[in-house]
CSV table of N, CA and C in Angstrom, one decimal:
chain,number,residue,atom,x,y,z
A,153,MET,N,20.3,10.8,21.0
A,153,MET,CA,19.4,10.1,20.2
A,153,MET,C,18.9,10.9,19.3
A,154,PHE,N,18.4,10.7,17.8
A,154,PHE,CA,18.6,11.4,16.6
A,154,PHE,C,17.1,11.0,15.8
A,155,LEU,N,16.3,12.1,15.4
A,155,LEU,CA,15.4,11.8,14.6
A,155,LEU,C,15.9,11.9,13.1
A,156,TYR,N,15.2,10.9,12.2
A,156,TYR,CA,16.2,10.8,10.8
A,156,TYR,C,14.7,11.1,9.7
A,157,ASN,N,14.7,11.8,9.0
A,157,ASN,CA,14.1,11.9,7.8
A,157,ASN,C,14.6,11.5,6.6
A,158,LYS,N,14.2,10.4,5.9
A,158,LYS,CA,14.9,9.6,4.9
A,158,LYS,C,14.8,10.6,3.7
A,159,LYS,N,13.6,11.6,3.3
A,159,LYS,CA,13.3,12.3,2.3
A,159,LYS,C,14.3,13.2,2.4
A,160,LYS,N,14.5,14.1,3.5
A,160,LYS,CA,15.1,15.6,3.6
A,160,LYS,C,16.6,15.6,3.9
A,161,GLY,N,16.9,14.2,4.1
A,161,GLY,CA,18.2,13.6,4.1
A,161,GLY,C,18.2,14.8,5.8
A,162,TYR,N,17.4,14.7,6.9
A,162,TYR,CA,17.7,15.8,8.1
A,162,TYR,C,17.5,15.1,9.2
A,163,MET,N,18.5,15.5,9.9
A,163,MET,CA,18.4,15.1,11.4
A,163,MET,C,18.6,15.6,12.4
A,164,VAL,N,17.5,15.5,13.5
A,164,VAL,CA,17.6,16.5,14.7
A,164,VAL,C,17.9,15.6,16.1
A,165,ASN,N,18.6,16.6,16.9
A,165,ASN,CA,19.0,16.0,17.8
A,165,ASN,C,17.8,16.1,18.7
A,166,VAL,N,17.0,14.5,19.0
A,166,VAL,CA,16.0,14.8,20.6
A,166,VAL,C,16.5,15.5,21.6
A,167,ASP,N,17.4,15.9,22.2
A,167,ASP,CA,17.6,16.9,23.3
A,167,ASP,C,17.6,18.0,23.2
A,168,MET,N,17.5,18.4,21.6
A,168,MET,CA,17.0,20.1,21.8
A,168,MET,C,15.6,20.0,21.4
A,169,ILE,N,14.7,19.0,21.1
A,169,ILE,CA,13.3,19.2,20.9
A,169,ILE,C,12.5,19.2,22.1
A,170,LYS,N,11.8,20.3,21.7
A,170,LYS,CA,10.6,20.6,23.0
A,170,LYS,C,9.7,19.7,22.9
A,171,ASP,N,9.2,19.9,21.6
A,171,ASP,CA,7.7,18.8,21.2
A,171,ASP,C,7.9,18.5,19.8
A,172,ILE,N,6.9,17.7,19.8
A,172,ILE,CA,6.5,17.4,17.9
A,172,ILE,C,4.7,17.2,18.3
A,173,PHE,N,4.5,18.2,16.9
A,173,PHE,CA,2.8,18.5,16.9
A,173,PHE,C,2.2,18.6,15.4
A,174,LEU,N,1.2,18.7,15.5
A,174,LEU,CA,0.5,18.6,14.2
A,174,LEU,C,0.7,20.1,13.8
A,175,GLY,N,1.3,20.2,12.6
A,175,GLY,CA,2.1,21.5,11.9
A,175,GLY,C,0.5,22.7,11.8
A,176,ARG,N,0.8,24.1,11.1
A,176,ARG,CA,-0.4,24.5,11.0
A,176,ARG,C,-1.1,24.1,9.5
A,177,GLU,N,-0.4,23.6,8.8
A,177,GLU,CA,-1.2,23.1,7.5
A,177,GLU,C,-1.3,21.6,7.7
A,178,SER,N,-2.6,20.9,6.8
A,178,SER,CA,-3.0,19.9,7.4
A,178,SER,C,-2.5,18.7,6.9
A,179,GLY,N,-1.9,17.6,7.8
A,179,GLY,CA,-1.5,16.7,7.6
A,179,GLY,C,0.3,16.7,7.9
A,180,THR,N,0.4,17.6,8.6
A,180,THR,CA,2.2,18.3,8.5
A,180,THR,C,2.5,17.6,9.9
A,181,LEU,N,3.8,17.4,10.5
A,181,LEU,CA,4.1,17.2,11.7
A,181,LEU,C,5.4,18.3,11.3
A,182,ALA,N,5.0,19.2,13.1
A,182,ALA,CA,6.1,20.0,13.2
A,182,ALA,C,7.3,20.1,14.4
A,183,ILE,N,8.2,20.1,14.5
A,183,ILE,CA,8.5,19.9,16.1
A,183,ILE,C,9.2,21.5,16.5
A,184,GLY,N,9.0,21.6,17.5
A,184,GLY,CA,9.5,23.0,18.5
A,184,GLY,C,10.4,22.8,18.7
A,185,PHE,N,11.7,23.5,19.3
A,185,PHE,CA,12.9,23.4,19.5
A,185,PHE,C,12.7,24.5,21.3
A,186,LYS,N,13.5,23.9,22.1
A,186,LYS,CA,13.8,24.5,23.3
A,186,LYS,C,14.4,25.8,23.4
A,187,ASN,N,14.7,26.2,22.3
A,187,ASN,CA,15.2,27.8,22.0
A,187,ASN,C,14.2,28.7,21.5
A,188,GLY,N,12.4,28.0,21.2
A,188,GLY,CA,11.6,28.7,20.7
A,188,GLY,C,11.3,28.4,19.4
A,189,ALA,N,12.4,28.2,18.5
A,189,ALA,CA,12.1,28.3,16.8
A,189,ALA,C,10.9,26.9,16.5
A,190,ALA,N,10.4,27.1,15.7
A,190,ALA,CA,10.0,25.4,14.8
A,190,ALA,C,10.0,25.5,13.3
A,191,THR,N,9.9,24.1,13.5
A,191,THR,CA,10.0,23.9,11.5
A,191,THR,C,8.9,22.2,11.5
A,192,LYS,N,8.5,22.4,9.7
A,192,LYS,CA,7.5,21.6,9.7
A,192,LYS,C,8.8,20.4,9.3
A,193,LEU,N,8.5,19.1,9.8
A,193,LEU,CA,9.4,18.0,9.6
A,193,LEU,C,9.0,17.2,8.4
A,194,ILE,N,7.8,16.7,8.6
A,194,ILE,CA,7.0,16.0,7.1
A,194,ILE,C,5.6,16.1,6.8
A,195,ALA,N,5.5,16.2,5.4
A,195,ALA,CA,4.0,16.0,5.3
A,195,ALA,C,3.2,15.0,5.0
A,196,TYR,N,2.2,14.7,5.8
A,196,TYR,CA,1.2,13.3,5.1
A,196,TYR,C,-0.1,13.9,4.6
A,197,SER,N,-0.6,13.5,4.2
A,197,SER,CA,-1.6,12.8,3.3
A,197,SER,C,-3.1,13.7,4.1
A,198,SER,N,-2.9,13.2,5.3
A,198,SER,CA,-4.1,13.8,5.8
A,198,SER,C,-3.7,13.8,7.6
A,199,GLU,N,-4.8,14.5,8.6
A,199,GLU,CA,-4.5,15.0,9.6
A,199,GLU,C,-4.1,13.0,10.5
A,200,VAL,N,-5.0,12.5,10.1
A,200,VAL,CA,-5.3,11.1,11.0
A,200,VAL,C,-3.9,10.3,10.1
A,201,GLU,N,-3.2,10.6,9.3
A,201,GLU,CA,-1.9,10.0,9.0
A,201,GLU,C,-1.1,11.0,10.0
A,202,ALA,N,-1.1,11.6,10.0
A,202,ALA,CA,-0.2,12.5,11.0
A,202,ALA,C,-0.3,12.3,12.4
A,203,LEU,N,-1.3,12.1,12.6
A,203,LEU,CA,-1.7,11.7,14.3
A,203,LEU,C,-0.9,10.1,14.5
A,204,GLU,N,-1.5,9.5,13.6
A,204,GLU,CA,-0.8,8.0,13.7
A,204,GLU,C,0.9,7.9,13.7
A,205,ALA,N,1.8,9.3,12.7
A,205,ALA,CA,2.9,9.0,12.8
A,205,ALA,C,3.6,9.5,14.0
A,206,ILE,N,2.9,10.3,14.8
A,206,ILE,CA,3.3,10.9,16.0
A,206,ILE,C,3.6,9.4,17.1
A,207,ASN,N,1.9,8.9,16.7
A,207,ASN,CA,2.2,7.7,18.0
A,207,ASN,C,3.2,6.3,17.3
A,208,MET,N,3.4,6.6,16.3
A,208,MET,CA,4.9,5.8,16.0
A,208,MET,C,6.0,5.9,16.5
A,209,ILE,N,6.1,7.3,16.2
A,209,ILE,CA,7.6,7.8,16.7
A,209,ILE,C,7.6,7.6,18.3
A,210,ALA,N,6.6,8.1,19.0
A,210,ALA,CA,6.6,7.7,20.3
A,210,ALA,C,7.2,6.5,20.9
A,211,GLU,N,6.3,5.3,20.1
A,211,GLU,CA,6.5,4.2,20.5
A,211,GLU,C,7.8,3.4,20.2
A,212,ARG,N,8.5,4.3,19.1
A,212,ARG,CA,9.7,3.7,18.7
A,212,ARG,C,10.5,4.4,19.8
A,213,MET,N,10.2,5.5,20.3
A,213,MET,CA,11.3,6.2,21.1
A,213,MET,C,11.1,5.8,22.3
A,214,SER,N,10.3,5.0,22.5
A,214,SER,CA,10.1,4.3,24.0
A,214,SER,C,10.7,2.9,24.1
A,215,THR,N,10.6,2.6,23.2
A,215,THR,CA,11.4,0.9,23.0
A,215,THR,C,12.4,1.0,22.2
A,216,SER,N,12.9,1.7,21.8
A,216,SER,CA,14.1,1.2,20.7
A,216,SER,C,15.0,1.8,21.7
A,217,THR,N,16.2,1.1,21.4
A,217,THR,CA,17.6,1.9,22.0
A,217,THR,C,18.7,2.0,21.0
A,218,ARG,N,18.1,2.3,19.9
A,218,ARG,CA,19.2,3.0,18.7
A,218,ARG,C,19.1,4.0,19.0
A,219,VAL,N,20.4,4.6,18.2
A,219,VAL,CA,20.7,6.0,18.5
A,219,VAL,C,19.7,6.9,17.2
A,220,VAL,N,19.5,6.2,16.3
A,220,VAL,CA,19.1,6.9,15.4
A,220,VAL,C,17.6,6.0,15.1
A,221,ILE,N,16.2,7.2,15.5
A,221,ILE,CA,15.1,6.5,15.0
A,221,ILE,C,14.5,7.0,13.5
A,222,CYS,N,14.4,6.2,12.8
A,222,CYS,CA,13.6,6.9,11.4
A,222,CYS,C,12.1,7.4,11.6
A,223,ILE,N,11.8,8.6,10.9
A,223,ILE,CA,10.4,9.1,11.3
A,223,ILE,C,9.8,8.3,9.6
A,224,PRO,N,8.4,7.8,10.3
A,224,PRO,CA,7.9,7.2,9.5
A,224,PRO,C,7.5,7.6,7.8
A,225,ASP,N,7.6,7.0,6.7
A,225,ASP,CA,7.1,7.7,5.6
A,225,ASP,C,5.8,7.6,5.3
A,226,GLU,N,5.2,8.1,4.5
A,226,GLU,CA,3.6,7.9,4.2
A,226,GLU,C,3.1,6.4,4.0
A,227,GLU,N,3.9,5.6,3.6
A,227,GLU,CA,3.3,4.3,3.1
A,227,GLU,C,3.6,3.6,4.3
A,228,GLU,N,4.4,3.6,5.4
A,228,GLU,CA,4.9,3.0,6.2
A,228,GLU,C,3.4,3.5,7.5
A,229,VAL,N,3.2,4.4,7.6
A,229,VAL,CA,2.3,4.8,8.2
A,229,VAL,C,0.8,4.4,7.9
A,230,ARG,N,0.5,4.5,6.2
A,230,ARG,CA,-1.1,3.7,6.0
A,230,ARG,C,-0.9,2.5,6.4
A,231,ILE,N,0.6,1.5,6.3
A,231,ILE,CA,0.3,0.0,6.2
A,231,ILE,C,0.0,0.1,8.3
A,232,HIS,N,0.5,0.7,8.7
A,232,HIS,CA,0.5,0.2,10.2
A,232,HIS,C,-1.1,0.7,10.7
A,233,LEU,N,-1.9,1.8,10.1
A,233,LEU,CA,-3.3,2.1,10.0
A,233,LEU,C,-4.1,1.2,9.6
A,234,ARG,N,-3.9,0.7,8.5
A,234,ARG,CA,-4.6,-0.8,8.1
A,234,ARG,C,-4.6,-1.8,8.8
A,235,SER,N,-3.1,-2.1,9.4
A,235,SER,CA,-3.4,-3.4,9.7
A,235,SER,C,-3.6,-3.1,11.8
A,236,GLY,N,-3.8,-2.1,12.1
A,236,GLY,CA,-4.2,-1.5,13.4
A,236,GLY,C,-5.8,-2.0,13.6
A,237,LYS,N,-6.5,-1.8,12.4
A,237,LYS,CA,-8.1,-1.7,12.7
A,237,LYS,C,-8.6,-3.0,13.1
A,238,GLN,N,-9.4,-2.8,14.2
A,238,GLN,CA,-10.0,-3.8,14.8
A,238,GLN,C,-11.6,-4.1,14.6
A,239,ILE,N,-12.2,-5.2,14.7
A,239,ILE,CA,-13.2,-5.1,14.5
A,239,ILE,C,-14.2,-5.4,15.8
A,240,TYR,N,-15.1,-4.5,16.2
A,240,TYR,CA,-15.5,-4.6,17.6
A,240,TYR,C,-17.0,-5.4,17.6
A,241,HIS,N,-17.0,-6.3,18.0
A,241,HIS,CA,-18.2,-7.2,18.4
A,241,HIS,C,-18.9,-7.1,20.1
A,242,HIS,N,-19.9,-7.6,19.8
A,242,HIS,CA,-20.7,-7.4,21.4
A,242,HIS,C,-19.8,-8.5,22.1
A,243,ALA,N,-19.8,-8.0,23.4
A,243,ALA,CA,-19.3,-8.7,24.2
A,243,ALA,C,-19.8,-10.6,24.3
A,244,THR,N,-21.0,-10.6,24.4
A,244,THR,CA,-21.4,-12.0,24.5
A,244,THR,C,-21.3,-12.8,22.9
A,245,GLY,N,-21.1,-12.0,21.9
A,245,GLY,CA,-21.1,-12.5,20.5
A,245,GLY,C,-22.3,-12.5,19.7
A,246,LYS,N,-23.1,-12.2,20.1
A,246,LYS,CA,-24.6,-12.4,20.1
A,246,LYS,C,-25.3,-11.2,19.8
A,247,LYS,N,-26.5,-10.9,18.5
A,247,LYS,CA,-26.6,-9.2,18.4
A,247,LYS,C,-27.7,-8.9,19.6
A,248,THR,N,-28.0,-8.1,20.0
A,248,THR,CA,-28.4,-7.6,20.9
A,248,THR,C,-30.5,-7.4,19.9
A,249,LYS,N,-31.4,-6.9,20.8
A,249,LYS,CA,-32.6,-6.9,20.7
A,249,LYS,C,-33.0,-5.6,20.3
A,250,GLY,N,-33.4,-5.4,19.5
A,250,GLY,CA,-34.0,-4.0,18.6
A,250,GLY,C,-33.4,-3.5,17.5
A,251,HIS,N,-32.7,-4.8,16.9
A,251,HIS,CA,-31.9,-4.3,15.7
A,251,HIS,C,-32.2,-5.0,14.5
A,252,GLY,N,-34.0,-4.7,14.5
A,252,GLY,CA,-34.3,-5.3,13.1
A,252,GLY,C,-33.5,-7.3,12.9
A,253,GLY,N,-34.3,-7.2,11.5
A,253,GLY,CA,-34.0,-8.7,10.9
A,253,GLY,C,-35.1,-9.4,11.6
A,254,SER,N,-35.0,-10.5,11.2
A,254,SER,CA,-36.1,-11.8,11.3
A,254,SER,C,-35.5,-12.5,12.3
C-alpha cells in the first residue's frame, strides 16, 4: 500500500512508515520511517486541519482495499470538517431550568 501526495507527486510505501504525526511547524503532517528518518509530508492551514487529515488517512487505510491512498488536500479536509459538525441538544429536547429566559 502507498500514500500518494498529489501536489508533490510523492509516493511512500506504507510498509516503510513507522508513524504519521504532527510536524514541528504548525499545521504540518510528517512521517517517520522505520530507519529513523522523518520528513514533512504536507502542510495545512491549521493544526485542526492537520489532525483531521490524520483521521481521514487512518479511515481510508482501514476501509480501503486500494493499493494507493491519496493524502487529502486542504479543500477535502475543510469540506470534511464542515460536514462532520453536529449540533448537540439536551437529551430530552427541552431546555433545562436556570438558563434564563421567560
